[in-house]
Amino acid sequence: MDSPSVTPSLIFAISVATIGSFQFGYNTGVINAPEMIIRDFLNYTLEEKLKNPPTEGLLTALWSLSVAIFSVGGMIGSFSVGLFVNRFGRRNSMLLVNALAIAGGALLGFCRLAESVEMLVLGRLVIGVFCGLCTGFVPMYIGEVSPTALRGAFGTLNQLGIVVGILVAQILGLDMLLGSDDLWPVLLGFTIIPAILQSIALPFCPESPRFLVINKMREEQAKEILQRLWGTLDVAEDIQEMKEESVRMSQEKHVTVLELFRSPSYRQPILIAIVLQLSQQLSGINAVFYYSTGIFKDAGVSQPIYATIGAGVVNTIFTVVSLFLVERAGRRTLHMIGLGGMAACSVVMTISLLLKDKFDAMSFICIAAILIYVAFFEIGPGPIPWFIVAELFSQGPRPAAMAVAGCSNWTSNFLVGLLFPSAAALMGSYVFIVFAVFLVIFLIFTFFKVPETRGRTFEDITRVFEGRAQKSSVDMSHGPPSKEDTTNV
């Protein structure tokens, strides 16, 4: 019997989809480098309009709004995922929302020319909505076109797209490139280019076969797509699993967000999905990246922006490492290793920051702890929460679950960005102890509650939560089922 293989068609489809992940990463990181230049733009523009210099409080409020409105847009977008994917399909949804990226990029790119603060804020909001939608579309599409045995590895490419986007934003944000007084609007508007590239390429990518079978009843079309993507004619078992899921869906009522919390079958997986998203954001990773320049400066680095870029490179390298580990070690194991390693590094960061004035070596220890912390994040808490949500739910509740999980991620992201400066000012170096406590809590939760989904079909996982699996299948913490599931690479 032929096993699924990695084909050029599959690589092309997933690569094009991850442009959406790149957009999320790029627009998350792009605003940090030109902060002082944008503040000057706000000051000049408001002085022209008000005929008086704006107060420092007003400037800070507008800058904070420009940063935070992105997360607000992300919350709105992530919660709207279900409105698109069930109506237009996964691929077509990604295609349609590129209009938002182009509109938002245009607002940001021309805000300086128009001397409009409103265009800057509105552009960040529109881009946030777009990125919120992408955080739902991309993992869902990748999970549904990937062979079961490679679903985790390909799912990690979503996170790789995000970290590459952050790294590109950091590099382009250098003064010698686009982070200058004249070119910062180009830096912000650059997001239009990947949106256009993805819009050109997406029509050559197939629609999700699961969507075609379960939502549109197009079995033959889905079969042809699977055969082309997986390089094998033997897809009958996969098509049959989709048809069985379609039958179950037809017997169930429409799954709303409220139903996810009311139904005993969905309550545990949606709790796991939310907690895993919180474990990503409350790990402190965004606090480290948002304020990494200041942290490296406090640690004694003379050119902290280059150290921040170095952390971005480590980020990217270990996401690639995770890609090769996730189907060998499993999601649950890697997530726990990542959480435990980050907790230990948080403690070391706190101690080294407290002692750096007494011992010169502590500055180097702090930098090493930050880089190792980032590496542990990309081994587990970075990539896994995004794609495991798609694995925990069948086709019916999946869009609503992705919306809830994505909204949880964006909301916690927003709160960390809002509260971390105040917490850091109040607690100083001890602030990372708070993150260490959260990490230990999430580690304990993962150990007791999170199942291992490696090598299991969507139906297998759903049956366990519904309580219909046999006793030998119920314990999912010990890896994949005994049935051999190989994939040729």
Short mmCIF file of C-alpha atoms in Angstrom, two decimals:
data_model
loop_
_atom_site.label_atom_id
_atom_site.label_comp_id
_atom_site.label_asym_id
_atom_site.label_seq_id
_atom_site.Cartn_x
_atom_site.Cartn_y
_atom_site.Cartn_z
CA MET A 1 0.00 0.00 0.00
CA ASP A 2 1.39 3.43 -0.99
CA SER A 3 2.04 5.86 1.82
CA PRO A 4 1.54 9.62 1.50
CA SER A 5 4.69 11.47 0.44
CA VAL A 6 5.84 15.08 0.44
CA THR A 7 5.05 16.37 -3.05
CA PRO A 8 5.87 19.70 -4.73
CA SER A 9 2.13 20.47 -4.79
CA LEU A 10 1.87 20.00 -1.02
CA ILE A 11 4.98 22.10 -0.31
CA PHE A 12 3.70 24.86 -2.63
CA ALA A 13 0.24 24.97 -1.03
CA ILE A 14 1.59 25.10 2.53
CA SER A 15 4.31 27.63 1.63
CA VAL A 16 1.75 29.97 0.07
CA ALA A 17 -0.52 29.62 3.10
CA THR A 18 2.31 30.50 5.51
CA ILE A 19 2.66 33.91 3.86
CA GLY A 20 -0.30 34.76 6.12
CA SER A 21 1.79 33.70 9.14
CA PHE A 22 4.68 35.84 7.86
CA GLN A 23 2.31 38.81 7.72
CA PHE A 24 1.32 38.29 11.36
CA GLY A 25 4.95 38.13 12.48
CA TYR A 26 6.04 41.08 10.35
CA ASN A 27 3.28 43.40 11.56
CA THR A 28 3.87 42.34 15.17
CA GLY A 29 7.55 43.33 15.04
CA VAL A 30 7.56 46.22 12.56
CA ILE A 31 6.31 48.94 14.90
CA ASN A 32 9.13 48.62 17.47
CA ALA A 33 12.22 49.82 15.56
CA PRO A 34 10.91 53.22 14.31
CA GLU A 35 9.27 54.15 17.65
CA MET A 36 11.09 57.48 18.15
CA ILE A 37 10.64 58.47 14.49
CA ILE A 38 6.89 57.77 14.65
CA ARG A 39 6.66 59.72 17.91
CA ASP A 40 8.27 62.67 16.10
CA PHE A 41 5.71 62.29 13.31
CA LEU A 42 2.87 62.32 15.85
CA ASN A 43 4.37 65.41 17.54
CA TYR A 44 4.80 67.33 14.28
CA THR A 45 1.38 66.39 12.85
CA LEU A 46 -0.53 67.24 16.03
CA GLU A 47 1.32 70.54 16.41
CA GLU A 48 0.29 71.47 12.86
CA LYS A 49 -3.36 70.63 13.57
CA LEU A 50 -3.67 71.94 17.12
CA LYS A 51 -1.42 74.98 16.54
CA ASN A 52 0.21 74.10 19.87
CA PRO A 53 2.76 71.43 20.84
CA PRO A 54 0.95 68.32 22.17
CA THR A 55 1.59 67.26 25.75
CA GLU A 56 3.90 64.34 26.48
CA GLY A 57 0.90 62.47 27.90
CA LEU A 58 -1.05 62.84 24.65
CA LEU A 59 1.95 61.69 22.59
CA THR A 60 2.43 58.61 24.77
CA ALA A 61 -1.30 57.82 24.64
CA LEU A 62 -1.34 58.03 20.83
CA TRP A 63 1.79 55.89 20.51
CA SER A 64 0.32 53.29 22.86
CA LEU A 65 -2.90 53.36 20.85
CA SER A 66 -0.96 52.81 17.60
CA VAL A 67 0.66 49.71 19.13
CA ALA A 68 -2.33 48.32 21.06
CA ILE A 69 -4.96 48.85 18.33
CA PHE A 70 -3.22 46.09 16.35
CA SER A 71 -4.13 43.56 19.06
CA VAL A 72 -7.70 44.90 19.24
CA GLY A 73 -8.01 44.31 15.50
CA GLY A 74 -6.54 40.84 16.03
CA MET A 75 -9.24 40.01 18.58
CA ILE A 76 -11.95 41.12 16.15
CA GLY A 77 -10.39 39.19 13.25
CA SER A 78 -9.74 35.98 15.17
CA PHE A 79 -13.32 35.89 16.43
CA SER A 80 -14.61 36.29 12.85
CA VAL A 81 -12.80 33.23 11.43
CA GLY A 82 -15.94 31.06 11.38
CA LEU A 83 -17.86 33.65 9.34
CA PHE A 84 -15.41 33.18 6.46
CA VAL A 85 -14.20 29.58 6.41
CA ASN A 86 -17.61 27.89 6.38
CA ARG A 87 -18.99 30.23 3.74
CA PHE A 88 -16.06 30.72 1.37
CA GLY A 89 -13.76 27.82 2.22
CA ARG A 90 -10.25 27.90 3.68
CA ARG A 91 -8.29 28.90 0.56
CA ASN A 92 -10.78 31.46 -0.70
CA SER A 93 -10.98 33.06 2.75
CA MET A 94 -7.20 33.60 2.73
CA LEU A 95 -7.51 35.11 -0.73
CA LEU A 96 -10.37 37.48 0.15
CA VAL A 97 -8.84 38.97 3.30
CA ASN A 98 -5.71 40.06 1.45
CA ALA A 99 -7.84 43.05 0.48
CA LEU A 100 -7.60 44.09 4.14
CA ALA A 101 -3.80 43.78 4.07
CA ILE A 102 -3.58 45.96 0.96
CA ALA A 103 -5.99 48.55 2.38
CA GLY A 104 -4.23 48.64 5.76
CA GLY A 105 -0.78 48.78 4.14
CA ALA A 106 -1.89 51.69 1.93
CA LEU A 107 -3.18 53.63 4.96
CA LEU A 108 0.14 53.10 6.76
CA GLY A 109 2.26 53.80 3.69
CA PHE A 110 0.58 57.14 2.92
CA CYS A 111 -0.12 58.42 6.45
CA ARG A 112 3.04 60.58 6.51
CA LEU A 113 2.33 62.04 3.07
CA ALA A 114 -1.22 62.89 4.19
CA GLU A 115 0.04 64.06 7.61
CA SER A 116 -2.73 61.98 9.16
CA VAL A 117 -2.50 60.36 12.60
CA GLU A 118 -5.92 58.86 11.94
CA MET A 119 -4.60 56.94 8.93
CA LEU A 120 -1.78 55.48 11.06
CA VAL A 121 -4.16 54.25 13.79
CA LEU A 122 -6.81 53.00 11.32
CA GLY A 123 -4.15 51.24 9.25
CA ARG A 124 -2.87 49.39 12.31
CA LEU A 125 -6.45 48.40 13.21
CA VAL A 126 -7.19 47.05 9.70
CA ILE A 127 -3.88 45.15 9.59
CA GLY A 128 -4.72 43.73 13.04
CA VAL A 129 -8.08 42.41 11.79
CA PHE A 130 -6.30 40.83 8.82
CA CYS A 131 -3.66 39.16 11.02
CA GLY A 132 -6.33 37.93 13.45
CA LEU A 133 -8.10 36.20 10.57
CA CYS A 134 -4.80 34.71 9.34
CA THR A 135 -4.08 33.16 12.75
CA GLY A 136 -7.25 31.10 12.23
CA PHE A 137 -7.09 30.41 8.50
CA VAL A 138 -3.48 29.29 8.16
CA PRO A 139 -3.25 26.55 10.86
CA MET A 140 -6.66 25.24 9.80
CA TYR A 141 -5.72 24.99 6.13
CA ILE A 142 -2.32 23.41 6.82
CA GLY A 143 -3.85 20.85 9.20
CA GLU A 144 -6.50 19.85 6.68
CA VAL A 145 -4.21 19.38 3.65
CA SER A 146 -1.35 17.62 5.51
CA PRO A 147 -0.99 13.82 5.84
CA THR A 148 -1.71 12.63 9.40
CA ALA A 149 1.89 11.54 9.97
CA LEU A 150 3.25 14.98 9.02
CA ARG A 151 0.50 17.21 10.40
CA GLY A 152 2.65 18.37 13.32
CA ALA A 153 5.76 19.06 11.25
CA PHE A 154 3.83 21.06 8.68
CA GLY A 155 1.84 22.75 11.45
CA THR A 156 5.15 24.06 12.82
CA LEU A 157 5.67 25.91 9.52
CA ASN A 158 2.92 28.30 10.67
CA GLN A 159 5.16 29.36 13.57
CA LEU A 160 8.20 29.46 11.27
CA GLY A 161 6.36 31.96 9.08
CA ILE A 162 5.64 34.11 12.15
CA VAL A 163 9.24 34.17 13.42
CA VAL A 164 10.68 34.82 9.94
CA GLY A 165 8.24 37.75 9.67
CA ILE A 166 9.45 39.15 13.01
CA LEU A 167 13.09 38.74 11.95
CA VAL A 168 12.54 40.44 8.58
CA ALA A 169 10.79 43.34 10.34
CA GLN A 170 13.74 43.69 12.74
CA ILE A 171 16.29 43.70 9.90
CA LEU A 172 14.35 46.07 7.61
CA GLY A 173 13.79 48.35 10.62
CA LEU A 174 17.51 49.14 10.89
CA ASP A 175 18.41 52.82 10.25
CA MET A 176 20.54 51.89 7.23
CA LEU A 177 17.56 50.15 5.55
CA LEU A 178 13.93 51.26 6.01
CA GLY A 179 13.98 52.47 9.63
CA SER A 180 14.95 56.04 8.69
CA ASP A 181 13.07 59.36 8.86
CA ASP A 182 12.26 59.21 5.16
CA LEU A 183 11.50 55.51 4.67
CA TRP A 184 9.54 54.39 7.77
CA PRO A 185 6.18 54.64 5.88
CA VAL A 186 7.64 52.16 3.34
CA LEU A 187 8.60 49.89 6.26
CA LEU A 188 4.99 49.88 7.52
CA GLY A 189 3.46 49.64 4.04
CA PHE A 190 5.76 46.77 2.97
CA THR A 191 3.00 44.36 4.08
CA ILE A 192 1.27 45.04 0.73
CA ILE A 193 3.96 43.10 -1.18
CA PRO A 194 3.43 39.65 0.46
CA ALA A 195 -0.35 40.22 0.25
CA ILE A 196 -0.10 40.71 -3.54
CA LEU A 197 2.24 37.71 -3.92
CA GLN A 198 -0.14 35.46 -1.96
CA SER A 199 -3.14 36.71 -3.95
CA ILE A 200 -1.37 35.74 -7.18
CA ALA A 201 -0.33 32.28 -5.89
CA LEU A 202 -3.45 31.16 -3.98
CA PRO A 203 -5.61 30.42 -7.07
CA PHE A 204 -3.02 27.74 -7.95
CA CYS A 205 -3.47 26.07 -4.52
CA PRO A 206 -6.26 23.53 -3.89
CA GLU A 207 -9.16 24.03 -1.52
CA SER A 208 -9.12 21.97 1.69
CA PRO A 209 -10.27 18.41 0.81
CA ARG A 210 -12.06 18.13 4.17
CA PHE A 211 -14.04 21.28 3.39
CA LEU A 212 -14.98 19.93 -0.04
CA VAL A 213 -16.20 16.55 1.31
CA ILE A 214 -17.83 17.66 4.55
CA ASN A 215 -19.17 21.10 3.66
CA LYS A 216 -19.67 20.86 -0.11
CA MET A 217 -20.15 17.07 -0.71
CA ARG A 218 -17.60 17.11 -3.57
CA GLU A 219 -16.02 13.73 -2.94
CA GLU A 220 -14.41 13.19 -6.36
CA GLN A 221 -12.80 16.62 -6.40
CA ALA A 222 -11.43 16.08 -2.88
CA LYS A 223 -10.09 12.66 -3.88
CA GLU A 224 -8.21 14.12 -6.86
CA ILE A 225 -6.73 16.87 -4.66
CA LEU A 226 -5.56 14.40 -2.01
CA GLN A 227 -3.96 12.16 -4.64
CA ARG A 228 -2.10 15.13 -6.11
CA LEU A 229 -1.04 16.59 -2.75
CA TRP A 230 0.03 13.32 -1.15
CA GLY A 231 1.43 11.58 -4.24
CA THR A 232 -0.59 8.39 -3.76
CA LEU A 233 -3.72 6.88 -5.29
CA ASP A 234 -4.63 5.17 -2.02
CA VAL A 235 -6.71 7.85 -0.25
CA ALA A 236 -9.90 5.81 0.15
CA GLU A 237 -9.46 5.46 3.93
CA ASP A 238 -9.01 9.21 4.38
CA ILE A 239 -12.04 10.01 2.19
CA GLN A 240 -14.10 7.47 4.16
CA GLU A 241 -13.09 9.11 7.46
CA MET A 242 -14.21 12.49 6.08
CA LYS A 243 -17.54 11.01 4.92
CA GLU A 244 -18.15 9.50 8.35
CA GLU A 245 -17.41 12.86 9.93
CA SER A 246 -19.83 14.46 7.47
CA VAL A 247 -22.57 12.01 8.54
CA ARG A 248 -21.94 12.83 12.20
CA MET A 249 -22.07 16.55 11.43
CA SER A 250 -25.41 16.19 9.64
CA GLN A 251 -26.83 14.58 12.78
CA GLU A 252 -25.59 17.39 15.04
CA LYS A 253 -26.90 20.91 15.36
CA HIS A 254 -24.68 23.83 14.32
CA VAL A 255 -21.86 24.31 16.83
CA THR A 256 -21.71 27.86 18.16
CA VAL A 257 -19.14 29.38 20.48
CA LEU A 258 -21.54 28.98 23.42
CA GLU A 259 -22.11 25.32 22.50
CA LEU A 260 -18.37 24.69 22.87
CA PHE A 261 -18.66 25.54 26.57
CA ARG A 262 -22.05 23.89 27.14
CA SER A 263 -21.44 20.48 25.54
CA PRO A 264 -19.49 17.95 27.66
CA SER A 265 -17.85 16.63 24.47
CA TYR A 266 -16.35 20.04 23.64
CA ARG A 267 -15.78 21.50 27.11
CA GLN A 268 -12.49 19.75 27.84
CA PRO A 269 -10.86 20.32 24.42
CA ILE A 270 -11.87 24.02 24.36
CA LEU A 271 -10.42 24.45 27.87
CA ILE A 272 -7.17 22.82 26.68
CA ALA A 273 -7.14 25.04 23.57
CA ILE A 274 -7.57 28.23 25.63
CA VAL A 275 -4.98 27.28 28.26
CA LEU A 276 -2.41 26.36 25.59
CA GLN A 277 -2.90 29.75 23.93
CA LEU A 278 -2.52 31.45 27.31
CA SER A 279 0.65 29.40 27.94
CA GLN A 280 2.12 30.93 24.78
CA GLN A 281 1.41 34.55 25.69
CA LEU A 282 1.74 34.45 29.51
CA SER A 283 5.10 32.72 29.14
CA GLY A 284 6.52 36.24 28.83
CA ILE A 285 7.88 35.80 25.30
CA ASN A 286 6.23 38.94 23.95
CA ALA A 287 7.45 40.94 26.94
CA VAL A 288 10.98 39.81 26.09
CA PHE A 289 10.60 40.71 22.40
CA TYR A 290 8.68 43.97 22.91
CA TYR A 291 11.28 45.23 25.35
CA SER A 292 14.31 43.17 24.33
CA THR A 293 16.33 46.22 23.29
CA GLY A 294 15.94 47.70 26.79
CA ILE A 295 16.71 44.35 28.44
CA PHE A 296 19.92 43.94 26.43
CA LYS A 297 20.83 47.55 27.20
CA ASP A 298 20.30 46.90 30.94
CA ALA A 299 22.47 43.80 30.56
CA GLY A 300 25.31 45.99 29.27
CA VAL A 301 25.12 45.47 25.47
CA SER A 302 26.42 48.57 23.60
CA GLN A 303 24.42 47.86 20.40
CA PRO A 304 21.23 46.22 21.75
CA ILE A 305 19.35 46.27 18.42
CA TYR A 306 21.82 43.75 16.96
CA ALA A 307 21.43 41.54 20.03
CA THR A 308 17.65 41.66 19.49
CA ILE A 309 18.15 40.56 15.87
CA GLY A 310 20.40 37.78 17.21
CA ALA A 311 17.52 36.62 19.39
CA GLY A 312 15.33 36.65 16.27
CA VAL A 313 17.83 34.42 14.47
CA VAL A 314 17.80 31.97 17.43
CA ASN A 315 14.00 32.14 17.28
CA THR A 316 14.04 31.05 13.63
CA ILE A 317 16.69 28.32 14.01
CA PHE A 318 14.89 26.56 16.85
CA THR A 319 11.53 26.74 15.06
CA VAL A 320 13.20 24.68 12.31
CA VAL A 321 14.53 22.30 15.00
CA SER A 322 10.99 21.92 16.35
CA LEU A 323 9.78 21.06 12.85
CA PHE A 324 11.95 17.92 12.88
CA LEU A 325 11.21 17.00 16.50
CA VAL A 326 7.43 17.36 16.71
CA GLU A 327 6.57 14.10 14.92
CA ARG A 328 9.26 12.18 16.83
CA ALA A 329 8.92 13.45 20.39
CA GLY A 330 5.23 14.42 20.20
CA ARG A 331 3.34 17.64 20.90
CA ARG A 332 2.75 17.09 24.62
CA THR A 333 6.38 16.20 25.41
CA LEU A 334 7.86 19.15 23.49
CA HIS A 335 5.38 21.56 25.06
CA MET A 336 6.37 20.44 28.57
CA ILE A 337 10.11 20.61 27.76
CA GLY A 338 9.63 24.13 26.42
CA LEU A 339 7.63 25.32 29.44
CA GLY A 340 10.09 23.80 31.93
CA GLY A 341 13.13 25.25 30.16
CA MET A 342 11.56 28.71 29.96
CA ALA A 343 10.68 28.65 33.67
CA ALA A 344 14.29 27.85 34.57
CA CYS A 345 15.60 30.60 32.24
CA SER A 346 13.17 33.14 33.76
CA VAL A 347 14.67 32.49 37.19
CA VAL A 348 18.23 32.80 35.81
CA MET A 349 17.30 36.05 34.01
CA THR A 350 15.95 37.51 37.25
CA ILE A 351 19.04 36.56 39.27
CA SER A 352 21.48 37.80 36.61
CA LEU A 353 19.67 41.16 36.22
CA LEU A 354 19.74 41.65 40.01
CA LEU A 355 23.47 40.87 40.26
CA LYS A 356 24.80 42.40 37.01
CA ASP A 357 26.03 45.55 38.79
CA LYS A 358 28.11 43.45 41.20
CA PHE A 359 29.47 40.87 38.78
CA ASP A 360 30.34 41.69 35.14
CA ALA A 361 29.84 38.06 34.11
CA MET A 362 26.15 38.31 35.00
CA SER A 363 25.48 40.42 31.90
CA PHE A 364 26.66 37.57 29.69
CA ILE A 365 24.67 35.05 31.73
CA CYS A 366 21.53 37.19 31.27
CA ILE A 367 22.03 37.36 27.49
CA ALA A 368 22.62 33.60 27.33
CA ALA A 369 19.47 33.00 29.44
CA ILE A 370 17.39 35.14 27.06
CA LEU A 371 18.65 33.29 23.98
CA ILE A 372 18.08 29.86 25.59
CA TYR A 373 14.65 31.04 26.77
CA VAL A 374 13.76 31.94 23.16
CA ALA A 375 15.04 28.54 21.98
CA PHE A 376 12.83 26.67 24.48
CA PHE A 377 9.84 28.79 23.42
CA GLU A 378 10.23 27.73 19.79
CA ILE A 379 10.60 24.06 20.72
CA GLY A 380 7.15 23.92 22.33
CA PRO A 381 4.94 26.87 23.40
CA GLY A 382 5.61 28.78 20.15
CA PRO A 383 4.35 26.42 17.43
CA ILE A 384 2.24 23.81 19.24
CA PRO A 385 -0.75 25.85 20.56
CA TRP A 386 -1.58 27.08 17.05
CA PHE A 387 -1.95 23.74 15.27
CA ILE A 388 -3.02 21.48 18.14
CA VAL A 389 -6.34 23.38 18.36
CA ALA A 390 -7.18 22.24 14.83
CA GLU A 391 -6.31 18.66 15.88
CA LEU A 392 -8.54 18.62 18.98
CA PHE A 393 -11.78 19.33 17.08
CA SER A 394 -13.70 17.75 14.22
CA GLN A 395 -14.84 19.75 11.16
CA GLY A 396 -18.06 21.07 12.71
CA PRO A 397 -16.76 22.81 15.84
CA ARG A 398 -13.27 23.55 14.43
CA PRO A 399 -13.97 27.08 13.08
CA ALA A 400 -15.66 28.17 16.34
CA ALA A 401 -12.84 26.60 18.37
CA MET A 402 -10.17 28.35 16.28
CA ALA A 403 -12.03 31.63 16.81
CA VAL A 404 -12.15 31.19 20.60
CA ALA A 405 -8.51 30.07 20.82
CA GLY A 406 -7.31 32.88 18.56
CA CYS A 407 -9.28 35.48 20.51
CA SER A 408 -7.76 34.13 23.76
CA ASN A 409 -4.29 34.48 22.27
CA TRP A 410 -4.83 38.03 21.01
CA THR A 411 -6.52 39.15 24.25
CA SER A 412 -3.69 37.85 26.44
CA ASN A 413 -1.18 39.36 23.98
CA PHE A 414 -2.92 42.73 24.37
CA LEU A 415 -2.99 42.50 28.17
CA VAL A 416 0.71 41.56 28.42
CA GLY A 417 1.66 44.48 26.19
CA LEU A 418 -0.55 46.81 28.23
CA LEU A 419 0.42 45.67 31.72
CA PHE A 420 4.09 44.64 31.37
CA PRO A 421 5.58 48.20 31.43
CA SER A 422 3.72 48.98 34.68
CA ALA A 423 4.62 45.59 36.19
CA ALA A 424 8.28 46.04 35.20
CA ALA A 425 8.36 49.53 36.72
CA LEU A 426 6.78 48.23 39.94
CA MET A 427 8.68 44.96 40.31
CA GLY A 428 11.90 45.56 38.39
CA SER A 429 13.85 42.40 37.60
CA TYR A 430 11.46 40.32 39.73
CA VAL A 431 8.79 40.62 37.01
CA PHE A 432 10.13 37.49 35.29
CA ILE A 433 9.41 35.47 38.44
CA VAL A 434 5.71 36.10 37.72
CA PHE A 435 6.15 34.54 34.28
CA ALA A 436 8.08 31.63 35.84
CA VAL A 437 5.10 30.92 38.13
CA PHE A 438 2.72 30.97 35.15
CA LEU A 439 5.04 28.60 33.25
CA VAL A 440 5.07 26.08 36.12
CA ILE A 441 1.26 26.22 36.33
CA PHE A 442 0.97 25.58 32.58
CA LEU A 443 3.50 22.73 32.83
CA ILE A 444 1.40 21.00 35.50
CA PHE A 445 -1.78 21.52 33.45
CA THR A 446 -0.14 20.08 30.33
CA PHE A 447 1.09 17.03 32.23
CA PHE A 448 -2.35 16.16 33.62
CA LYS A 449 -4.78 17.42 30.96
CA VAL A 450 -3.26 17.71 27.47
CA PRO A 451 -3.46 14.58 25.28
CA GLU A 452 -0.83 13.44 22.79
CA THR A 453 -2.26 13.84 19.27
CA ARG A 454 0.76 12.67 17.27
CA GLY A 455 -0.14 10.13 14.57
CA ARG A 456 -3.90 10.21 15.27
CA THR A 457 -6.65 11.10 12.85
CA PHE A 458 -9.09 13.88 13.67
CA GLU A 459 -11.77 11.23 14.24
CA ASP A 460 -9.60 9.28 16.74
CA ILE A 461 -9.02 12.40 18.81
CA THR A 462 -12.67 13.45 18.70
CA ARG A 463 -13.85 9.99 19.81
CA VAL A 464 -11.61 10.11 22.88
CA PHE A 465 -13.15 13.37 24.04
CA GLU A 466 -16.63 12.07 23.29
CA GLY A 467 -15.91 9.01 25.45
CA ARG A 468 -16.52 6.54 22.61
CA ALA A 469 -12.99 5.20 22.29
CA GLN A 470 -12.01 1.79 23.57
CA LYS A 471 -10.15 1.68 26.87
CA SER A 472 -6.84 1.01 25.15
CA SER A 473 -7.19 4.21 23.14
CA VAL A 474 -8.32 6.49 25.93
CA ASP A 475 -4.87 7.14 27.34
CA MET A 476 -3.44 9.44 24.70
CA SER A 477 -0.42 10.55 26.71
CA HIS A 478 1.71 7.62 25.54
CA GLY A 479 2.02 8.49 21.85
CA PRO A 480 0.31 7.33 18.69
CA PRO A 481 -1.82 4.25 18.22
CA SER A 482 -0.16 0.95 17.44
CA LYS A 483 -1.24 1.03 13.83
CA GLU A 484 1.78 1.81 11.72
CA ASP A 485 1.56 5.21 10.14
CA THR A 486 4.52 6.01 7.92
CA THR A 487 5.16 8.77 5.46
CA ASN A 488 7.78 8.86 2.75
CA VAL A 489 9.79 12.05 2.64
#
